Short mmCIF file of N, CA and C in Angstrom, two decimals:
data_model
loop_
_atom_site.label_atom_id
_atom_site.label_comp_id
_atom_site.label_asym_id
_atom_site.label_seq_id
_atom_site.Cartn_x
_atom_site.Cartn_y
_atom_site.Cartn_z
N UNK A 1 -32.44 -4.82 39.51
CA UNK A 1 -32.31 -6.18 39.96
C UNK A 1 -33.16 -6.35 41.22
N UNK A 2 -33.73 -7.52 41.37
CA UNK A 2 -34.52 -7.83 42.56
C UNK A 2 -33.60 -8.04 43.76
N UNK A 3 -34.11 -7.75 44.94
CA UNK A 3 -33.30 -7.82 46.16
C UNK A 3 -32.74 -9.22 46.40
N UNK A 4 -33.59 -10.23 46.29
CA UNK A 4 -33.14 -11.61 46.57
C UNK A 4 -32.01 -12.00 45.62
N UNK A 5 -32.15 -11.68 44.35
CA UNK A 5 -31.11 -12.00 43.37
C UNK A 5 -29.82 -11.24 43.70
N UNK A 6 -29.93 -10.01 44.13
CA UNK A 6 -28.74 -9.23 44.51
C UNK A 6 -28.02 -9.87 45.68
N UNK A 7 -28.77 -10.35 46.68
CA UNK A 7 -28.10 -11.01 47.82
C UNK A 7 -27.36 -12.25 47.36
N UNK A 8 -27.94 -12.99 46.43
CA UNK A 8 -27.28 -14.21 45.94
C UNK A 8 -26.01 -13.89 45.16
N UNK A 9 -26.07 -12.88 44.32
CA UNK A 9 -24.90 -12.52 43.51
C UNK A 9 -23.76 -11.99 44.39
N UNK A 10 -24.09 -11.13 45.32
CA UNK A 10 -23.05 -10.58 46.20
C UNK A 10 -22.48 -11.69 47.09
N UNK A 11 -23.33 -12.56 47.59
CA UNK A 11 -22.87 -13.69 48.40
C UNK A 11 -21.93 -14.60 47.62
N UNK A 12 -22.23 -14.84 46.36
CA UNK A 12 -21.36 -15.67 45.52
C UNK A 12 -20.00 -15.01 45.32
N UNK A 13 -19.99 -13.70 45.15
CA UNK A 13 -18.70 -12.99 45.01
C UNK A 13 -17.89 -13.09 46.29
N UNK A 14 -18.55 -13.03 47.43
CA UNK A 14 -17.84 -13.16 48.71
C UNK A 14 -17.24 -14.54 48.89
N UNK A 15 -17.94 -15.54 48.41
CA UNK A 15 -17.47 -16.92 48.56
C UNK A 15 -16.27 -17.20 47.66
N UNK A 16 -16.18 -16.50 46.54
CA UNK A 16 -15.13 -16.77 45.56
C UNK A 16 -13.77 -16.20 45.94
N UNK A 17 -13.73 -15.04 46.55
CA UNK A 17 -12.44 -14.39 46.78
C UNK A 17 -12.55 -13.33 47.86
N UNK A 18 -11.40 -12.81 48.23
CA UNK A 18 -11.35 -11.70 49.18
C UNK A 18 -11.70 -10.43 48.42
N UNK A 19 -12.97 -10.12 48.37
CA UNK A 19 -13.48 -9.00 47.59
C UNK A 19 -14.06 -7.96 48.54
N UNK A 20 -13.27 -6.96 48.84
CA UNK A 20 -13.70 -5.94 49.79
C UNK A 20 -14.90 -5.15 49.29
N UNK A 21 -14.99 -4.95 47.98
CA UNK A 21 -16.13 -4.23 47.43
C UNK A 21 -17.40 -5.05 47.59
N UNK A 22 -17.33 -6.36 47.35
CA UNK A 22 -18.49 -7.22 47.55
C UNK A 22 -18.90 -7.23 49.02
N UNK A 23 -17.94 -7.24 49.92
CA UNK A 23 -18.25 -7.21 51.35
C UNK A 23 -18.98 -5.91 51.71
N UNK A 24 -18.50 -4.80 51.17
CA UNK A 24 -19.18 -3.52 51.42
C UNK A 24 -20.58 -3.53 50.82
N UNK A 25 -20.74 -4.16 49.66
CA UNK A 25 -22.05 -4.29 49.05
C UNK A 25 -22.99 -5.13 49.90
N UNK A 26 -22.46 -6.18 50.50
CA UNK A 26 -23.27 -7.02 51.39
C UNK A 26 -23.75 -6.22 52.60
N UNK A 27 -22.88 -5.43 53.17
CA UNK A 27 -23.27 -4.58 54.30
C UNK A 27 -24.34 -3.60 53.87
N UNK A 28 -24.16 -3.00 52.70
CA UNK A 28 -25.14 -2.04 52.19
C UNK A 28 -26.49 -2.70 51.97
N UNK A 29 -26.51 -3.90 51.38
CA UNK A 29 -27.77 -4.62 51.17
C UNK A 29 -28.46 -4.95 52.49
N UNK A 30 -27.68 -5.37 53.47
CA UNK A 30 -28.25 -5.71 54.78
C UNK A 30 -28.85 -4.49 55.46
N UNK A 31 -28.15 -3.38 55.38
CA UNK A 31 -28.66 -2.16 56.02
C UNK A 31 -29.90 -1.65 55.29
N UNK A 32 -29.94 -1.79 53.97
CA UNK A 32 -31.14 -1.40 53.22
C UNK A 32 -32.35 -2.24 53.65
N UNK A 33 -32.13 -3.53 53.86
CA UNK A 33 -33.23 -4.39 54.33
C UNK A 33 -33.71 -3.92 55.70
N UNK A 34 -32.78 -3.62 56.58
CA UNK A 34 -33.15 -3.14 57.92
C UNK A 34 -33.95 -1.84 57.82
N UNK A 35 -33.49 -0.91 56.99
CA UNK A 35 -34.21 0.37 56.83
C UNK A 35 -35.62 0.15 56.30
N UNK A 36 -35.77 -0.78 55.36
CA UNK A 36 -37.06 -1.01 54.72
C UNK A 36 -38.02 -1.82 55.56
N UNK A 37 -37.51 -2.76 56.34
CA UNK A 37 -38.38 -3.73 57.00
C UNK A 37 -38.48 -3.59 58.52
N UNK A 38 -37.65 -2.76 59.11
CA UNK A 38 -37.69 -2.59 60.57
C UNK A 38 -39.00 -1.94 60.99
N UNK A 39 -39.37 -2.19 62.20
CA UNK A 39 -40.54 -1.53 62.75
C UNK A 39 -41.56 -2.49 63.32
N UNK A 40 -41.73 -3.64 62.68
CA UNK A 40 -42.75 -4.56 63.15
C UNK A 40 -42.19 -5.66 64.04
N UNK A 41 -40.88 -5.86 64.01
CA UNK A 41 -40.26 -6.96 64.74
C UNK A 41 -38.96 -6.46 65.37
N UNK A 42 -38.80 -6.65 66.65
CA UNK A 42 -37.60 -6.18 67.34
C UNK A 42 -36.33 -6.88 66.85
N UNK A 43 -36.47 -8.02 66.20
CA UNK A 43 -35.30 -8.70 65.64
C UNK A 43 -34.58 -7.81 64.64
N UNK A 44 -35.33 -7.02 63.90
CA UNK A 44 -34.72 -6.10 62.93
C UNK A 44 -33.87 -5.05 63.63
N UNK A 45 -34.30 -4.58 64.81
CA UNK A 45 -33.51 -3.60 65.55
C UNK A 45 -32.17 -4.20 65.97
N UNK A 46 -32.21 -5.42 66.49
CA UNK A 46 -30.97 -6.09 66.88
C UNK A 46 -30.07 -6.27 65.65
N UNK A 47 -30.65 -6.74 64.56
CA UNK A 47 -29.93 -6.94 63.31
C UNK A 47 -29.28 -5.63 62.85
N UNK A 48 -30.06 -4.57 62.81
CA UNK A 48 -29.57 -3.28 62.32
C UNK A 48 -28.45 -2.71 63.16
N UNK A 49 -28.56 -2.82 64.46
CA UNK A 49 -27.51 -2.28 65.33
C UNK A 49 -26.17 -2.98 65.11
N UNK A 50 -26.22 -4.29 64.95
CA UNK A 50 -24.98 -5.04 64.68
C UNK A 50 -24.35 -4.59 63.36
N UNK A 51 -25.18 -4.46 62.32
CA UNK A 51 -24.66 -4.07 61.00
C UNK A 51 -24.14 -2.65 60.99
N UNK A 52 -24.83 -1.74 61.67
CA UNK A 52 -24.37 -0.35 61.71
C UNK A 52 -23.01 -0.25 62.39
N UNK A 53 -22.80 -1.04 63.44
CA UNK A 53 -21.51 -1.02 64.13
C UNK A 53 -20.40 -1.53 63.21
N UNK A 54 -20.67 -2.62 62.51
CA UNK A 54 -19.67 -3.18 61.60
C UNK A 54 -19.36 -2.20 60.48
N UNK A 55 -20.39 -1.58 59.93
CA UNK A 55 -20.16 -0.60 58.86
C UNK A 55 -19.28 0.55 59.37
N UNK A 56 -19.55 1.04 60.55
CA UNK A 56 -18.77 2.16 61.09
C UNK A 56 -17.32 1.77 61.34
N UNK A 57 -17.10 0.57 61.82
CA UNK A 57 -15.73 0.15 62.15
C UNK A 57 -14.92 -0.28 60.93
N UNK A 58 -15.54 -0.97 59.99
CA UNK A 58 -14.77 -1.59 58.91
C UNK A 58 -15.07 -1.08 57.51
N UNK A 59 -16.19 -0.41 57.32
CA UNK A 59 -16.59 -0.06 55.96
C UNK A 59 -16.82 1.43 55.76
N UNK A 60 -16.28 2.26 56.61
CA UNK A 60 -16.49 3.70 56.45
C UNK A 60 -15.81 4.25 55.19
N UNK A 61 -14.79 3.56 54.71
CA UNK A 61 -14.11 3.99 53.48
C UNK A 61 -14.82 3.52 52.22
N UNK A 62 -15.92 2.79 52.39
CA UNK A 62 -16.64 2.23 51.25
C UNK A 62 -18.05 2.81 51.13
N UNK A 63 -18.24 4.04 51.57
CA UNK A 63 -19.57 4.66 51.52
C UNK A 63 -20.10 4.82 50.10
N UNK A 64 -19.22 4.81 49.12
CA UNK A 64 -19.65 5.00 47.75
C UNK A 64 -20.06 3.70 47.06
N UNK A 65 -19.93 2.57 47.74
CA UNK A 65 -20.34 1.28 47.17
C UNK A 65 -21.86 1.16 47.30
N UNK A 66 -22.50 0.94 46.15
CA UNK A 66 -23.95 0.80 46.11
C UNK A 66 -24.28 -0.39 45.23
N UNK A 67 -25.18 -1.24 45.71
CA UNK A 67 -25.68 -2.34 44.90
C UNK A 67 -26.98 -1.88 44.27
N UNK A 68 -27.04 -1.94 42.96
CA UNK A 68 -28.21 -1.47 42.24
C UNK A 68 -29.31 -2.53 42.31
N UNK A 69 -30.07 -2.48 43.40
CA UNK A 69 -31.15 -3.44 43.61
C UNK A 69 -32.29 -2.75 44.32
N UNK A 70 -33.48 -3.20 44.02
CA UNK A 70 -34.66 -2.68 44.71
C UNK A 70 -34.61 -3.11 46.16
N UNK A 71 -35.09 -2.26 47.05
CA UNK A 71 -35.17 -2.62 48.47
C UNK A 71 -36.22 -3.71 48.64
N UNK A 72 -36.03 -4.57 49.64
CA UNK A 72 -37.05 -5.60 49.87
C UNK A 72 -38.35 -4.96 50.31
N UNK A 73 -39.45 -5.55 49.89
CA UNK A 73 -40.76 -4.95 50.20
C UNK A 73 -41.54 -5.75 51.23
N UNK A 74 -41.16 -7.02 51.44
CA UNK A 74 -41.89 -7.86 52.38
C UNK A 74 -40.93 -8.49 53.38
N UNK A 75 -41.37 -8.55 54.61
CA UNK A 75 -40.65 -9.28 55.64
C UNK A 75 -41.22 -10.70 55.65
N UNK A 76 -40.73 -11.51 54.71
CA UNK A 76 -41.23 -12.87 54.61
C UNK A 76 -40.07 -13.86 54.74
N UNK A 77 -40.40 -15.13 54.74
CA UNK A 77 -39.40 -16.17 54.95
C UNK A 77 -38.33 -16.14 53.86
N UNK A 78 -38.71 -15.92 52.61
CA UNK A 78 -37.74 -15.91 51.51
C UNK A 78 -36.73 -14.77 51.66
N UNK A 79 -37.22 -13.59 52.02
CA UNK A 79 -36.33 -12.45 52.21
C UNK A 79 -35.39 -12.69 53.37
N UNK A 80 -35.94 -13.16 54.48
CA UNK A 80 -35.09 -13.42 55.65
C UNK A 80 -34.05 -14.50 55.36
N UNK A 81 -34.45 -15.53 54.64
CA UNK A 81 -33.52 -16.60 54.32
C UNK A 81 -32.39 -16.09 53.42
N UNK A 82 -32.72 -15.30 52.41
CA UNK A 82 -31.70 -14.75 51.51
C UNK A 82 -30.76 -13.82 52.26
N UNK A 83 -31.32 -13.00 53.13
CA UNK A 83 -30.50 -12.06 53.89
C UNK A 83 -29.64 -12.79 54.92
N UNK A 84 -30.20 -13.79 55.56
CA UNK A 84 -29.43 -14.58 56.53
C UNK A 84 -28.27 -15.29 55.83
N UNK A 85 -28.51 -15.85 54.65
CA UNK A 85 -27.44 -16.51 53.89
C UNK A 85 -26.35 -15.52 53.52
N UNK A 86 -26.74 -14.32 53.12
CA UNK A 86 -25.75 -13.29 52.78
C UNK A 86 -24.91 -12.90 54.00
N UNK A 87 -25.57 -12.69 55.12
CA UNK A 87 -24.85 -12.28 56.33
C UNK A 87 -23.95 -13.40 56.83
N UNK A 88 -24.40 -14.65 56.70
CA UNK A 88 -23.54 -15.78 57.07
C UNK A 88 -22.32 -15.85 56.16
N UNK A 89 -22.49 -15.59 54.87
CA UNK A 89 -21.36 -15.58 53.94
C UNK A 89 -20.40 -14.45 54.30
N UNK A 90 -20.93 -13.31 54.68
CA UNK A 90 -20.10 -12.19 55.11
C UNK A 90 -19.33 -12.55 56.39
N UNK A 91 -19.96 -13.28 57.29
CA UNK A 91 -19.27 -13.74 58.51
C UNK A 91 -18.11 -14.66 58.15
N UNK A 92 -18.33 -15.58 57.20
CA UNK A 92 -17.24 -16.47 56.77
C UNK A 92 -16.10 -15.67 56.12
N UNK A 93 -16.46 -14.64 55.37
CA UNK A 93 -15.46 -13.75 54.77
C UNK A 93 -14.59 -13.12 55.87
N UNK A 94 -15.22 -12.63 56.93
CA UNK A 94 -14.46 -12.01 58.01
C UNK A 94 -13.66 -13.05 58.80
N UNK A 95 -14.17 -14.26 58.89
CA UNK A 95 -13.38 -15.32 59.54
C UNK A 95 -12.11 -15.61 58.74
N UNK A 96 -12.21 -15.62 57.42
CA UNK A 96 -11.02 -15.83 56.60
C UNK A 96 -10.01 -14.70 56.81
N UNK A 97 -10.50 -13.48 56.88
CA UNK A 97 -9.60 -12.35 57.12
C UNK A 97 -8.97 -12.41 58.50
N UNK A 98 -9.72 -12.88 59.47
CA UNK A 98 -9.19 -13.01 60.84
C UNK A 98 -8.08 -14.05 60.91
N UNK A 99 -8.15 -15.05 60.05
CA UNK A 99 -7.15 -16.12 60.05
C UNK A 99 -5.93 -15.77 59.21
N UNK A 100 -5.97 -14.70 58.47
CA UNK A 100 -4.87 -14.31 57.58
C UNK A 100 -3.78 -13.62 58.40
N UNK A 101 -2.66 -14.29 58.56
CA UNK A 101 -1.59 -13.76 59.41
C UNK A 101 -0.77 -12.65 58.74
N UNK A 102 -1.16 -12.24 57.54
CA UNK A 102 -0.48 -11.10 56.91
C UNK A 102 -0.92 -9.77 57.51
N UNK A 103 -2.09 -9.78 58.18
CA UNK A 103 -2.60 -8.57 58.82
C UNK A 103 -2.12 -8.51 60.27
N UNK A 104 -2.12 -7.33 60.85
CA UNK A 104 -1.69 -7.22 62.24
C UNK A 104 -2.77 -7.79 63.18
N UNK A 105 -2.37 -8.04 64.41
CA UNK A 105 -3.25 -8.71 65.36
C UNK A 105 -4.53 -7.91 65.63
N UNK A 106 -4.41 -6.61 65.79
CA UNK A 106 -5.59 -5.79 66.08
C UNK A 106 -6.62 -5.89 64.96
N UNK A 107 -6.17 -5.84 63.74
CA UNK A 107 -7.08 -5.93 62.59
C UNK A 107 -7.72 -7.32 62.51
N UNK A 108 -6.93 -8.35 62.77
CA UNK A 108 -7.47 -9.71 62.76
C UNK A 108 -8.51 -9.91 63.85
N UNK A 109 -8.26 -9.34 65.02
CA UNK A 109 -9.24 -9.43 66.11
C UNK A 109 -10.52 -8.68 65.77
N UNK A 110 -10.39 -7.57 65.08
CA UNK A 110 -11.56 -6.82 64.64
C UNK A 110 -12.39 -7.63 63.65
N UNK A 111 -11.73 -8.33 62.74
CA UNK A 111 -12.46 -9.19 61.81
C UNK A 111 -13.14 -10.35 62.54
N UNK A 112 -12.46 -10.91 63.52
CA UNK A 112 -13.05 -12.00 64.29
C UNK A 112 -14.29 -11.52 65.05
N UNK A 113 -14.19 -10.36 65.67
CA UNK A 113 -15.34 -9.78 66.38
C UNK A 113 -16.49 -9.50 65.41
N UNK A 114 -16.15 -9.03 64.23
CA UNK A 114 -17.19 -8.76 63.22
C UNK A 114 -17.88 -10.04 62.79
N UNK A 115 -17.14 -11.11 62.62
CA UNK A 115 -17.75 -12.40 62.26
C UNK A 115 -18.74 -12.83 63.34
N UNK A 116 -18.37 -12.65 64.59
CA UNK A 116 -19.28 -13.01 65.69
C UNK A 116 -20.53 -12.13 65.68
N UNK A 117 -20.35 -10.84 65.45
CA UNK A 117 -21.49 -9.92 65.38
C UNK A 117 -22.42 -10.30 64.23
N UNK A 118 -21.84 -10.64 63.10
CA UNK A 118 -22.66 -11.02 61.94
C UNK A 118 -23.45 -12.28 62.22
N UNK A 119 -22.86 -13.22 62.92
CA UNK A 119 -23.59 -14.45 63.28
C UNK A 119 -24.75 -14.12 64.23
N UNK A 120 -24.53 -13.19 65.15
CA UNK A 120 -25.63 -12.77 66.05
C UNK A 120 -26.73 -12.09 65.25
N UNK A 121 -26.35 -11.26 64.29
CA UNK A 121 -27.33 -10.58 63.46
C UNK A 121 -28.15 -11.58 62.67
N UNK A 122 -27.47 -12.56 62.07
CA UNK A 122 -28.18 -13.59 61.29
C UNK A 122 -29.11 -14.40 62.19
N UNK A 123 -28.65 -14.71 63.38
CA UNK A 123 -29.48 -15.49 64.31
C UNK A 123 -30.72 -14.71 64.74
N UNK A 124 -30.61 -13.41 64.81
CA UNK A 124 -31.77 -12.59 65.20
C UNK A 124 -32.89 -12.71 64.19
N UNK A 125 -32.55 -12.89 62.92
CA UNK A 125 -33.58 -12.99 61.87
C UNK A 125 -34.08 -14.41 61.65
N UNK A 126 -33.33 -15.37 62.16
CA UNK A 126 -33.73 -16.79 61.93
C UNK A 126 -34.96 -17.18 62.72
#
């Protein structure tokens, strides 16, 4: 599957329901983009650091989740737009989790902080 199509499919799954596997897939796709495209623009470094922190804090139990998609090959407007949309959808997912009072306060605060980090990451690429 092409990278852009993968970001759209995973983003749609995130929008539909509380899907932890889709969220882990979104993180994996974002980190793959950072690995493939970093180097020419410092925005990618900022983006990558935010995503690595979120993965370590919230997705360490999901290391086996892999999205079967080719890595992005170009740092162009279409790739950045697709990735930014995916990261924004992931931020909304974490905002929903932060608002869910079934979780304890510490976990909800962690989700809220992650949503803010994801918004900063998306803004770095915009």
